[in-house]
Amino acid sequence: MVWLFNGNILPLRFEMKQGRLETITTRIISTTFIVVALAVFKPFGLDAWQWQAYVHLVALGVIGFSICMLTDIILKYVVKMPRSFKKGAEYIIRRNLWFQFINTPLVALGICLYRHFVLSDRVEGNQLSVVNFLETLAIIAFCSFAIGLYWRFKFRSKYLAMELEETRLLNEQLKEIQSEKPSEEPLQQAPESTVAPSQELTLTGTTNESVTLQISHLLYIEAVGNYVKVSHLRDGQVRTDMLRATMKQMDETLHDYPMVVRCHRAFLVNLGQVEQITSHSGSTQLLIKHCHESLPVSRSNMAQVKSAIRQGEN
């Protein structure tokens, strides 16, 4: 009975129970949608079974629901993607895509087997074959796409709320880093190296031009054709210099400074000079201090930005 007095365990168990109930409810609604669609269009020769077709529809619904729950288990224990809204909207969307990618062919295979062993008595075309599998897969894929749009629309407000909360937490972490740790703090070197990167840095390209600056004064670097635009502070003013270089060269030069990260294929940003992180409908941008420009954050680089902020906080 000790767990009754533990203020942490009771909410946790309630949350887990609520999450399981929500998952089951979602799968029942999704399965019902497919069964109704099959009842309306009656593929697989279901109209040949007259009133017995409804019995077969119920059986197909049970098969679909069972495979959906099996897919959830595969995602949780094999793919290591448990259902959790706490991990952010991007995680949930990615998990749903994985769910459809795994679940759709499994459901199609289950229905094909049912067609072969149960529905082939009156309809010869129900025998198991590649053509039948592809036909069933196309039908289930269309239904899955429609269901996915429905759930995305239904949970849109929840996704947006999650994005806003995630952005708020990132902004809080970023402000804490900027107030406690100078943006010029370099990455700690490996134990065998005792030489820390200099706070003054010279960026060079393939020509004689170069830019010397304090790493804390770097705002961002942008790829512009065969050049890069270096935006930085000098004497309290924003200045831009052009270097004939590649983003790969700049990335390698600034590798030892953890607060300078690639936020987009065309941008390197100094997180110490980010005033605010904004998010709107899945699009994330970084508002830069002094120049008040907004830099885009691509989905592929968002994890790197988050990691840099969390590591900087630690």
Short mmCIF file of N, CA and C in Angstrom, two decimals, residues 4-179:
data_model
loop_
_atom_site.label_atom_id
_atom_site.label_comp_id
_atom_site.label_asym_id
_atom_site.label_seq_id
_atom_site.Cartn_x
_atom_site.Cartn_y
_atom_site.Cartn_z
N LEU A 4 0.20 4.09 -2.58
CA LEU A 4 -0.93 5.00 -2.43
C LEU A 4 -0.50 6.37 -1.92
N PHE A 5 0.61 6.41 -1.18
CA PHE A 5 1.06 7.66 -0.59
C PHE A 5 2.16 8.32 -1.42
N ASN A 6 2.50 7.69 -2.52
CA ASN A 6 3.54 8.26 -3.38
C ASN A 6 2.90 9.22 -4.36
N GLY A 7 3.22 10.50 -4.26
CA GLY A 7 2.60 11.51 -5.11
C GLY A 7 2.99 11.42 -6.56
N ASN A 8 4.05 10.65 -6.87
CA ASN A 8 4.51 10.55 -8.25
C ASN A 8 3.91 9.36 -8.98
N ILE A 9 3.74 8.25 -8.26
CA ILE A 9 3.31 7.01 -8.91
C ILE A 9 1.85 7.08 -9.34
N LEU A 10 0.98 7.64 -8.50
CA LEU A 10 -0.44 7.69 -8.84
C LEU A 10 -0.70 8.46 -10.14
N PRO A 11 -0.18 9.69 -10.31
CA PRO A 11 -0.38 10.38 -11.59
C PRO A 11 0.22 9.64 -12.76
N LEU A 12 1.37 8.97 -12.53
CA LEU A 12 2.01 8.24 -13.60
C LEU A 12 1.15 7.09 -14.06
N ARG A 13 0.59 6.33 -13.10
CA ARG A 13 -0.27 5.20 -13.47
C ARG A 13 -1.54 5.68 -14.15
N PHE A 14 -2.09 6.80 -13.67
CA PHE A 14 -3.30 7.34 -14.30
C PHE A 14 -3.00 7.76 -15.73
N GLU A 15 -1.83 8.40 -15.93
CA GLU A 15 -1.44 8.86 -17.27
C GLU A 15 -1.24 7.68 -18.21
N MET A 16 -0.60 6.60 -17.72
CA MET A 16 -0.38 5.42 -18.55
C MET A 16 -1.72 4.78 -18.93
N LYS A 17 -2.64 4.68 -17.95
CA LYS A 17 -3.94 4.09 -18.21
C LYS A 17 -4.72 4.94 -19.22
N GLN A 18 -4.65 6.27 -19.06
CA GLN A 18 -5.34 7.16 -19.97
C GLN A 18 -4.75 7.05 -21.38
N GLY A 19 -3.40 6.92 -21.47
CA GLY A 19 -2.76 6.78 -22.77
C GLY A 19 -3.17 5.50 -23.47
N ARG A 20 -3.25 4.38 -22.72
CA ARG A 20 -3.68 3.11 -23.33
C ARG A 20 -5.12 3.20 -23.81
N LEU A 21 -5.99 3.84 -23.00
CA LEU A 21 -7.40 3.99 -23.38
C LEU A 21 -7.53 4.83 -24.64
N GLU A 22 -6.74 5.90 -24.73
CA GLU A 22 -6.78 6.76 -25.91
C GLU A 22 -6.30 6.01 -27.14
N THR A 23 -5.25 5.18 -26.98
CA THR A 23 -4.75 4.39 -28.11
C THR A 23 -5.80 3.41 -28.60
N ILE A 24 -6.44 2.70 -27.66
CA ILE A 24 -7.47 1.72 -28.04
C ILE A 24 -8.64 2.40 -28.73
N THR A 25 -9.05 3.56 -28.20
CA THR A 25 -10.17 4.29 -28.79
C THR A 25 -9.82 4.74 -30.22
N THR A 26 -8.59 5.22 -30.39
CA THR A 26 -8.15 5.66 -31.72
C THR A 26 -8.17 4.51 -32.71
N ARG A 27 -7.67 3.33 -32.28
CA ARG A 27 -7.63 2.18 -33.18
C ARG A 27 -9.03 1.67 -33.51
N ILE A 28 -9.95 1.72 -32.54
CA ILE A 28 -11.33 1.28 -32.80
C ILE A 28 -11.99 2.18 -33.83
N ILE A 29 -11.81 3.50 -33.68
CA ILE A 29 -12.41 4.44 -34.63
C ILE A 29 -11.81 4.24 -36.03
N SER A 30 -10.48 4.06 -36.09
CA SER A 30 -9.83 3.87 -37.39
C SER A 30 -10.31 2.59 -38.06
N THR A 31 -10.41 1.50 -37.27
CA THR A 31 -10.87 0.23 -37.83
C THR A 31 -12.31 0.33 -38.30
N THR A 32 -13.14 1.01 -37.51
CA THR A 32 -14.55 1.19 -37.89
C THR A 32 -14.66 1.95 -39.22
N PHE A 33 -13.80 2.93 -39.41
CA PHE A 33 -13.80 3.70 -40.66
C PHE A 33 -13.55 2.78 -41.85
N ILE A 34 -12.56 1.88 -41.71
CA ILE A 34 -12.24 0.96 -42.81
C ILE A 34 -13.41 0.00 -43.06
N VAL A 35 -14.01 -0.51 -41.97
CA VAL A 35 -15.13 -1.45 -42.12
C VAL A 35 -16.30 -0.78 -42.83
N VAL A 36 -16.59 0.48 -42.46
CA VAL A 36 -17.69 1.21 -43.12
C VAL A 36 -17.38 1.42 -44.59
N ALA A 37 -16.12 1.75 -44.90
CA ALA A 37 -15.73 1.94 -46.30
C ALA A 37 -15.91 0.64 -47.08
N LEU A 38 -15.51 -0.48 -46.49
CA LEU A 38 -15.69 -1.78 -47.15
C LEU A 38 -17.17 -2.13 -47.30
N ALA A 39 -17.98 -1.76 -46.32
CA ALA A 39 -19.42 -2.04 -46.38
C ALA A 39 -20.08 -1.24 -47.50
N VAL A 40 -19.59 -0.04 -47.75
CA VAL A 40 -20.19 0.81 -48.80
C VAL A 40 -19.80 0.32 -50.19
N PHE A 41 -18.52 0.04 -50.39
CA PHE A 41 -18.04 -0.31 -51.74
C PHE A 41 -18.04 -1.82 -52.00
N LYS A 42 -18.07 -2.63 -50.94
CA LYS A 42 -18.14 -4.09 -51.05
C LYS A 42 -17.12 -4.67 -52.05
N PRO A 43 -15.83 -4.47 -51.78
CA PRO A 43 -14.82 -5.10 -52.64
C PRO A 43 -14.67 -6.58 -52.27
N PHE A 44 -13.76 -7.25 -52.94
CA PHE A 44 -13.43 -8.65 -52.64
C PHE A 44 -14.62 -9.59 -52.85
N GLY A 45 -15.63 -9.15 -53.62
CA GLY A 45 -16.79 -10.00 -53.85
C GLY A 45 -17.70 -10.14 -52.65
N LEU A 46 -17.70 -9.18 -51.75
CA LEU A 46 -18.53 -9.28 -50.54
C LEU A 46 -20.02 -9.28 -50.85
N ASP A 47 -20.43 -8.64 -51.96
CA ASP A 47 -21.85 -8.61 -52.29
C ASP A 47 -22.39 -9.99 -52.63
N ALA A 48 -21.52 -10.94 -52.93
CA ALA A 48 -21.98 -12.30 -53.24
C ALA A 48 -22.43 -13.05 -52.00
N TRP A 49 -22.09 -12.52 -50.81
CA TRP A 49 -22.42 -13.21 -49.55
C TRP A 49 -23.73 -12.71 -48.95
N GLN A 50 -24.37 -11.74 -49.58
CA GLN A 50 -25.65 -11.19 -49.11
C GLN A 50 -25.55 -10.76 -47.64
N TRP A 51 -26.46 -11.22 -46.76
CA TRP A 51 -26.45 -10.78 -45.36
C TRP A 51 -25.21 -11.26 -44.61
N GLN A 52 -24.62 -12.37 -45.09
CA GLN A 52 -23.42 -12.88 -44.42
C GLN A 52 -22.21 -11.95 -44.61
N ALA A 53 -22.32 -11.03 -45.56
CA ALA A 53 -21.23 -10.09 -45.78
C ALA A 53 -20.96 -9.26 -44.53
N TYR A 54 -22.02 -8.97 -43.76
CA TYR A 54 -21.83 -8.15 -42.56
C TYR A 54 -21.08 -8.93 -41.48
N VAL A 55 -21.26 -10.24 -41.46
CA VAL A 55 -20.49 -11.07 -40.53
C VAL A 55 -19.01 -11.02 -40.91
N HIS A 56 -18.75 -11.12 -42.21
CA HIS A 56 -17.36 -11.05 -42.68
C HIS A 56 -16.75 -9.67 -42.42
N LEU A 57 -17.55 -8.61 -42.53
CA LEU A 57 -17.05 -7.27 -42.25
C LEU A 57 -16.64 -7.14 -40.78
N VAL A 58 -17.43 -7.72 -39.90
CA VAL A 58 -17.06 -7.71 -38.47
C VAL A 58 -15.75 -8.46 -38.27
N ALA A 59 -15.61 -9.61 -38.93
CA ALA A 59 -14.38 -10.40 -38.82
C ALA A 59 -13.17 -9.61 -39.34
N LEU A 60 -13.37 -8.92 -40.47
CA LEU A 60 -12.29 -8.09 -41.01
C LEU A 60 -11.94 -6.95 -40.06
N GLY A 61 -12.96 -6.41 -39.39
CA GLY A 61 -12.71 -5.37 -38.40
C GLY A 61 -11.88 -5.87 -37.24
N VAL A 62 -12.18 -7.08 -36.78
CA VAL A 62 -11.41 -7.69 -35.68
C VAL A 62 -9.95 -7.91 -36.12
N ILE A 63 -9.78 -8.38 -37.36
CA ILE A 63 -8.43 -8.59 -37.89
C ILE A 63 -7.67 -7.26 -37.94
N GLY A 64 -8.33 -6.23 -38.47
CA GLY A 64 -7.68 -4.93 -38.57
C GLY A 64 -7.30 -4.36 -37.22
N PHE A 65 -8.22 -4.46 -36.24
CA PHE A 65 -7.93 -3.95 -34.90
C PHE A 65 -6.78 -4.71 -34.26
N SER A 66 -6.77 -6.03 -34.40
CA SER A 66 -5.70 -6.84 -33.82
C SER A 66 -4.35 -6.49 -34.40
N ILE A 67 -4.31 -6.29 -35.72
CA ILE A 67 -3.04 -5.94 -36.37
C ILE A 67 -2.59 -4.55 -35.96
N CYS A 68 -3.55 -3.63 -35.76
CA CYS A 68 -3.20 -2.28 -35.29
C CYS A 68 -2.53 -2.35 -33.92
N MET A 69 -3.08 -3.15 -33.02
CA MET A 69 -2.49 -3.28 -31.69
C MET A 69 -1.13 -3.97 -31.79
N LEU A 70 -0.98 -4.93 -32.71
CA LEU A 70 0.31 -5.59 -32.92
C LEU A 70 1.34 -4.57 -33.43
N THR A 71 0.92 -3.68 -34.32
CA THR A 71 1.83 -2.65 -34.84
C THR A 71 2.28 -1.72 -33.73
N ASP A 72 1.37 -1.38 -32.81
CA ASP A 72 1.75 -0.55 -31.66
C ASP A 72 2.82 -1.23 -30.82
N ILE A 73 2.69 -2.55 -30.64
CA ILE A 73 3.69 -3.30 -29.88
C ILE A 73 5.03 -3.30 -30.61
N ILE A 74 4.99 -3.48 -31.93
CA ILE A 74 6.22 -3.45 -32.73
C ILE A 74 6.91 -2.11 -32.61
N LEU A 75 6.12 -1.03 -32.70
CA LEU A 75 6.70 0.31 -32.59
C LEU A 75 7.30 0.55 -31.22
N LYS A 76 6.66 0.04 -30.19
CA LYS A 76 7.11 0.30 -28.83
C LYS A 76 8.35 -0.49 -28.46
N TYR A 77 8.39 -1.78 -28.82
CA TYR A 77 9.46 -2.64 -28.34
C TYR A 77 10.52 -2.97 -29.40
N VAL A 78 10.18 -2.88 -30.67
CA VAL A 78 11.14 -3.20 -31.73
C VAL A 78 11.76 -1.92 -32.30
N VAL A 79 10.90 -0.99 -32.75
CA VAL A 79 11.38 0.26 -33.31
C VAL A 79 11.77 1.25 -32.21
N LYS A 80 11.34 0.97 -30.97
CA LYS A 80 11.65 1.82 -29.81
C LYS A 80 11.02 3.20 -29.96
N MET A 81 9.75 3.24 -30.37
CA MET A 81 9.03 4.50 -30.48
C MET A 81 7.70 4.40 -29.75
N PRO A 82 7.72 4.50 -28.41
CA PRO A 82 6.47 4.44 -27.66
C PRO A 82 5.60 5.66 -27.94
N ARG A 83 4.32 5.52 -27.74
CA ARG A 83 3.39 6.63 -27.96
C ARG A 83 3.50 7.60 -26.80
N SER A 84 3.95 8.81 -27.06
CA SER A 84 4.14 9.80 -26.01
C SER A 84 4.01 11.20 -26.59
N PHE A 85 3.02 11.96 -26.09
CA PHE A 85 2.84 13.33 -26.55
C PHE A 85 3.87 14.27 -25.93
N LYS A 86 4.58 13.80 -24.90
CA LYS A 86 5.56 14.64 -24.24
C LYS A 86 6.81 14.86 -25.10
N LYS A 87 6.99 14.02 -26.12
CA LYS A 87 8.19 14.13 -26.95
C LYS A 87 8.05 15.11 -28.10
N GLY A 88 6.90 15.77 -28.15
CA GLY A 88 6.73 16.82 -29.15
C GLY A 88 5.93 16.39 -30.35
N ALA A 89 5.43 17.39 -31.08
CA ALA A 89 4.58 17.13 -32.24
C ALA A 89 5.35 16.43 -33.35
N GLU A 90 6.60 16.83 -33.55
CA GLU A 90 7.40 16.23 -34.62
C GLU A 90 7.58 14.72 -34.39
N TYR A 91 7.78 14.33 -33.13
CA TYR A 91 7.93 12.91 -32.79
C TYR A 91 6.65 12.14 -33.08
N ILE A 92 5.49 12.71 -32.69
CA ILE A 92 4.22 12.04 -32.89
C ILE A 92 3.92 11.88 -34.38
N ILE A 93 4.18 12.92 -35.16
CA ILE A 93 3.94 12.84 -36.61
C ILE A 93 4.84 11.77 -37.23
N ARG A 94 6.12 11.75 -36.82
CA ARG A 94 7.05 10.75 -37.35
C ARG A 94 6.62 9.34 -36.93
N ARG A 95 6.14 9.20 -35.69
CA ARG A 95 5.67 7.89 -35.22
C ARG A 95 4.45 7.45 -36.01
N ASN A 96 3.52 8.37 -36.29
CA ASN A 96 2.33 8.01 -37.06
C ASN A 96 2.68 7.55 -38.48
N LEU A 97 3.69 8.19 -39.06
CA LEU A 97 4.14 7.76 -40.39
C LEU A 97 4.72 6.35 -40.34
N TRP A 98 5.52 6.09 -39.30
CA TRP A 98 6.06 4.74 -39.11
C TRP A 98 4.92 3.73 -38.90
N PHE A 99 3.90 4.13 -38.14
CA PHE A 99 2.76 3.24 -37.88
C PHE A 99 2.08 2.87 -39.20
N GLN A 100 1.81 3.86 -40.05
CA GLN A 100 1.15 3.57 -41.32
C GLN A 100 2.04 2.73 -42.23
N PHE A 101 3.35 3.01 -42.20
CA PHE A 101 4.28 2.27 -43.05
C PHE A 101 4.32 0.79 -42.68
N ILE A 102 4.23 0.48 -41.39
CA ILE A 102 4.26 -0.92 -40.93
C ILE A 102 2.88 -1.55 -40.98
N ASN A 103 1.87 -0.80 -40.53
CA ASN A 103 0.54 -1.37 -40.34
C ASN A 103 -0.18 -1.65 -41.66
N THR A 104 -0.02 -0.77 -42.65
CA THR A 104 -0.78 -0.92 -43.91
C THR A 104 -0.50 -2.25 -44.61
N PRO A 105 0.77 -2.64 -44.85
CA PRO A 105 0.99 -3.95 -45.50
C PRO A 105 0.58 -5.13 -44.62
N LEU A 106 0.69 -4.98 -43.29
CA LEU A 106 0.28 -6.07 -42.41
C LEU A 106 -1.23 -6.29 -42.48
N VAL A 107 -1.99 -5.20 -42.46
CA VAL A 107 -3.45 -5.32 -42.57
C VAL A 107 -3.83 -5.89 -43.94
N ALA A 108 -3.15 -5.42 -44.98
CA ALA A 108 -3.43 -5.94 -46.33
C ALA A 108 -3.16 -7.43 -46.40
N LEU A 109 -2.07 -7.89 -45.78
CA LEU A 109 -1.75 -9.31 -45.77
C LEU A 109 -2.79 -10.10 -44.98
N GLY A 110 -3.22 -9.56 -43.83
CA GLY A 110 -4.25 -10.24 -43.03
C GLY A 110 -5.55 -10.39 -43.79
N ILE A 111 -5.97 -9.34 -44.49
CA ILE A 111 -7.21 -9.41 -45.27
C ILE A 111 -7.06 -10.37 -46.44
N CYS A 112 -5.88 -10.38 -47.08
CA CYS A 112 -5.64 -11.33 -48.18
C CYS A 112 -5.76 -12.78 -47.71
N LEU A 113 -5.21 -13.06 -46.53
CA LEU A 113 -5.31 -14.41 -45.99
C LEU A 113 -6.77 -14.77 -45.68
N TYR A 114 -7.52 -13.80 -45.17
CA TYR A 114 -8.94 -14.05 -44.88
C TYR A 114 -9.69 -14.28 -46.19
N ARG A 115 -9.38 -13.50 -47.21
CA ARG A 115 -10.00 -13.70 -48.52
C ARG A 115 -9.72 -15.11 -49.05
N HIS A 116 -8.50 -15.57 -48.86
CA HIS A 116 -8.08 -16.87 -49.41
C HIS A 116 -8.76 -18.03 -48.68
N PHE A 117 -8.75 -17.97 -47.36
CA PHE A 117 -9.24 -19.12 -46.59
C PHE A 117 -10.73 -19.09 -46.29
N VAL A 118 -11.37 -17.91 -46.35
CA VAL A 118 -12.78 -17.81 -45.97
C VAL A 118 -13.67 -17.35 -47.11
N LEU A 119 -13.22 -16.37 -47.89
CA LEU A 119 -14.07 -15.76 -48.89
C LEU A 119 -13.91 -16.33 -50.29
N SER A 120 -13.09 -17.35 -50.45
CA SER A 120 -12.84 -17.88 -51.79
C SER A 120 -13.84 -18.96 -52.21
N ASP A 121 -14.78 -19.33 -51.30
CA ASP A 121 -15.75 -20.37 -51.66
C ASP A 121 -16.68 -19.90 -52.77
N ARG A 122 -17.15 -18.68 -52.67
CA ARG A 122 -18.10 -18.16 -53.65
C ARG A 122 -17.45 -17.25 -54.68
N VAL A 123 -16.27 -16.76 -54.37
CA VAL A 123 -15.58 -15.85 -55.30
C VAL A 123 -14.20 -16.42 -55.59
N GLU A 124 -14.03 -16.92 -56.82
CA GLU A 124 -12.76 -17.57 -57.16
C GLU A 124 -11.58 -16.60 -57.16
N GLY A 125 -11.84 -15.34 -57.42
CA GLY A 125 -10.77 -14.36 -57.50
C GLY A 125 -10.15 -13.99 -56.17
N ASN A 126 -10.59 -14.62 -55.07
CA ASN A 126 -10.06 -14.29 -53.75
C ASN A 126 -8.86 -15.14 -53.36
N GLN A 127 -8.42 -16.02 -54.22
CA GLN A 127 -7.26 -16.83 -53.88
C GLN A 127 -6.04 -15.93 -53.69
N LEU A 128 -5.16 -16.33 -52.77
CA LEU A 128 -3.98 -15.55 -52.44
C LEU A 128 -3.06 -15.44 -53.65
N SER A 129 -2.71 -14.22 -54.00
CA SER A 129 -1.82 -13.97 -55.12
C SER A 129 -1.20 -12.58 -54.95
N VAL A 130 -0.18 -12.33 -55.75
CA VAL A 130 0.48 -11.02 -55.69
C VAL A 130 -0.48 -9.93 -56.13
N VAL A 131 -1.27 -10.23 -57.17
CA VAL A 131 -2.23 -9.24 -57.68
C VAL A 131 -3.25 -8.89 -56.61
N ASN A 132 -3.78 -9.91 -55.92
CA ASN A 132 -4.76 -9.66 -54.87
C ASN A 132 -4.16 -8.87 -53.72
N PHE A 133 -2.91 -9.17 -53.40
CA PHE A 133 -2.24 -8.43 -52.31
C PHE A 133 -2.08 -6.96 -52.68
N LEU A 134 -1.64 -6.70 -53.91
CA LEU A 134 -1.47 -5.31 -54.35
C LEU A 134 -2.80 -4.58 -54.41
N GLU A 135 -3.85 -5.28 -54.83
CA GLU A 135 -5.18 -4.68 -54.87
C GLU A 135 -5.64 -4.31 -53.45
N THR A 136 -5.47 -5.26 -52.53
CA THR A 136 -5.85 -5.01 -51.13
C THR A 136 -4.99 -3.91 -50.52
N LEU A 137 -3.70 -3.92 -50.83
CA LEU A 137 -2.79 -2.91 -50.30
C LEU A 137 -3.20 -1.51 -50.77
N ALA A 138 -3.61 -1.39 -52.02
CA ALA A 138 -4.03 -0.09 -52.55
C ALA A 138 -5.28 0.41 -51.83
N ILE A 139 -6.22 -0.49 -51.56
CA ILE A 139 -7.45 -0.09 -50.87
C ILE A 139 -7.15 0.34 -49.44
N ILE A 140 -6.35 -0.47 -48.73
CA ILE A 140 -6.03 -0.15 -47.34
C ILE A 140 -5.16 1.10 -47.25
N ALA A 141 -4.26 1.29 -48.21
CA ALA A 141 -3.41 2.48 -48.21
C ALA A 141 -4.26 3.73 -48.38
N PHE A 142 -5.25 3.67 -49.27
CA PHE A 142 -6.14 4.83 -49.45
C PHE A 142 -6.91 5.11 -48.17
N CYS A 143 -7.43 4.07 -47.55
CA CYS A 143 -8.17 4.25 -46.29
C CYS A 143 -7.25 4.81 -45.19
N SER A 144 -6.02 4.30 -45.12
CA SER A 144 -5.07 4.77 -44.12
C SER A 144 -4.73 6.24 -44.32
N PHE A 145 -4.60 6.64 -45.61
CA PHE A 145 -4.31 8.04 -45.91
C PHE A 145 -5.46 8.93 -45.44
N ALA A 146 -6.70 8.50 -45.72
CA ALA A 146 -7.87 9.28 -45.30
C ALA A 146 -7.95 9.35 -43.78
N ILE A 147 -7.68 8.23 -43.11
CA ILE A 147 -7.71 8.22 -41.64
C ILE A 147 -6.62 9.12 -41.08
N GLY A 148 -5.43 9.07 -41.71
CA GLY A 148 -4.33 9.92 -41.25
C GLY A 148 -4.68 11.40 -41.33
N LEU A 149 -5.34 11.81 -42.42
CA LEU A 149 -5.77 13.20 -42.55
C LEU A 149 -6.78 13.56 -41.47
N TYR A 150 -7.68 12.63 -41.19
CA TYR A 150 -8.70 12.88 -40.16
C TYR A 150 -8.06 13.11 -38.80
N TRP A 151 -7.13 12.20 -38.42
CA TRP A 151 -6.51 12.34 -37.09
C TRP A 151 -5.59 13.55 -37.03
N ARG A 152 -4.93 13.87 -38.14
CA ARG A 152 -4.07 15.05 -38.14
C ARG A 152 -4.90 16.32 -37.94
N PHE A 153 -6.07 16.36 -38.59
CA PHE A 153 -6.95 17.51 -38.41
C PHE A 153 -7.51 17.54 -37.00
N LYS A 154 -7.91 16.39 -36.48
CA LYS A 154 -8.52 16.31 -35.15
C LYS A 154 -7.54 16.74 -34.06
N PHE A 155 -6.27 16.32 -34.21
CA PHE A 155 -5.28 16.63 -33.17
C PHE A 155 -4.43 17.85 -33.53
N ARG A 156 -4.86 18.62 -34.52
CA ARG A 156 -4.07 19.77 -34.94
C ARG A 156 -3.85 20.75 -33.79
N SER A 157 -4.93 21.03 -33.04
CA SER A 157 -4.80 21.97 -31.92
C SER A 157 -3.85 21.43 -30.86
N LYS A 158 -3.89 20.11 -30.65
CA LYS A 158 -2.98 19.51 -29.66
C LYS A 158 -1.54 19.59 -30.16
N TYR A 159 -1.34 19.33 -31.45
CA TYR A 159 0.01 19.43 -32.02
C TYR A 159 0.55 20.86 -31.90
N LEU A 160 -0.32 21.85 -32.22
CA LEU A 160 0.12 23.23 -32.13
C LEU A 160 0.45 23.62 -30.70
N ALA A 161 -0.36 23.13 -29.75
CA ALA A 161 -0.08 23.42 -28.34
C ALA A 161 1.24 22.78 -27.92
N MET A 162 1.51 21.58 -28.42
CA MET A 162 2.77 20.91 -28.10
C MET A 162 3.95 21.67 -28.68
N GLU A 163 3.80 22.15 -29.92
CA GLU A 163 4.87 22.92 -30.55
C GLU A 163 5.17 24.19 -29.78
N LEU A 164 4.09 24.88 -29.35
CA LEU A 164 4.28 26.12 -28.60
C LEU A 164 4.96 25.85 -27.26
N GLU A 165 4.56 24.78 -26.60
CA GLU A 165 5.16 24.44 -25.31
C GLU A 165 6.63 24.05 -25.49
N GLU A 166 6.92 23.29 -26.53
CA GLU A 166 8.29 22.89 -26.81
C GLU A 166 9.15 24.12 -27.13
N THR A 167 8.61 25.04 -27.91
CA THR A 167 9.34 26.27 -28.24
C THR A 167 9.57 27.11 -27.00
N ARG A 168 8.57 27.18 -26.12
CA ARG A 168 8.71 27.95 -24.89
C ARG A 168 9.83 27.39 -24.01
N LEU A 169 9.89 26.07 -23.90
CA LEU A 169 10.94 25.45 -23.09
C LEU A 169 12.31 25.69 -23.70
N LEU A 170 12.41 25.61 -25.04
CA LEU A 170 13.69 25.88 -25.69
C LEU A 170 14.14 27.32 -25.47
N ASN A 171 13.19 28.25 -25.50
CA ASN A 171 13.54 29.65 -25.26
C ASN A 171 14.03 29.85 -23.82
N GLU A 172 13.38 29.18 -22.89
CA GLU A 172 13.81 29.28 -21.49
C GLU A 172 15.22 28.72 -21.32
N GLN A 173 15.48 27.57 -21.93
CA GLN A 173 16.81 26.97 -21.84
C GLN A 173 17.86 27.86 -22.50
N LEU A 174 17.49 28.46 -23.64
CA LEU A 174 18.42 29.32 -24.35
C LEU A 174 18.76 30.57 -23.52
N LYS A 175 17.75 31.18 -22.89
CA LYS A 175 17.99 32.35 -22.05
C LYS A 175 18.87 32.00 -20.87
N GLU A 176 18.66 30.81 -20.32
CA GLU A 176 19.47 30.39 -19.17
C GLU A 176 20.93 30.20 -19.58
N ILE A 177 21.16 29.63 -20.76
CA ILE A 177 22.52 29.46 -21.26
C ILE A 177 23.19 30.82 -21.48
N GLN A 178 22.46 31.72 -22.11
CA GLN A 178 23.02 33.03 -22.43
C GLN A 178 23.33 33.85 -21.18
N SER A 179 22.56 33.62 -20.10
CA SER A 179 22.78 34.39 -18.88
C SER A 179 23.88 33.79 -18.01
#
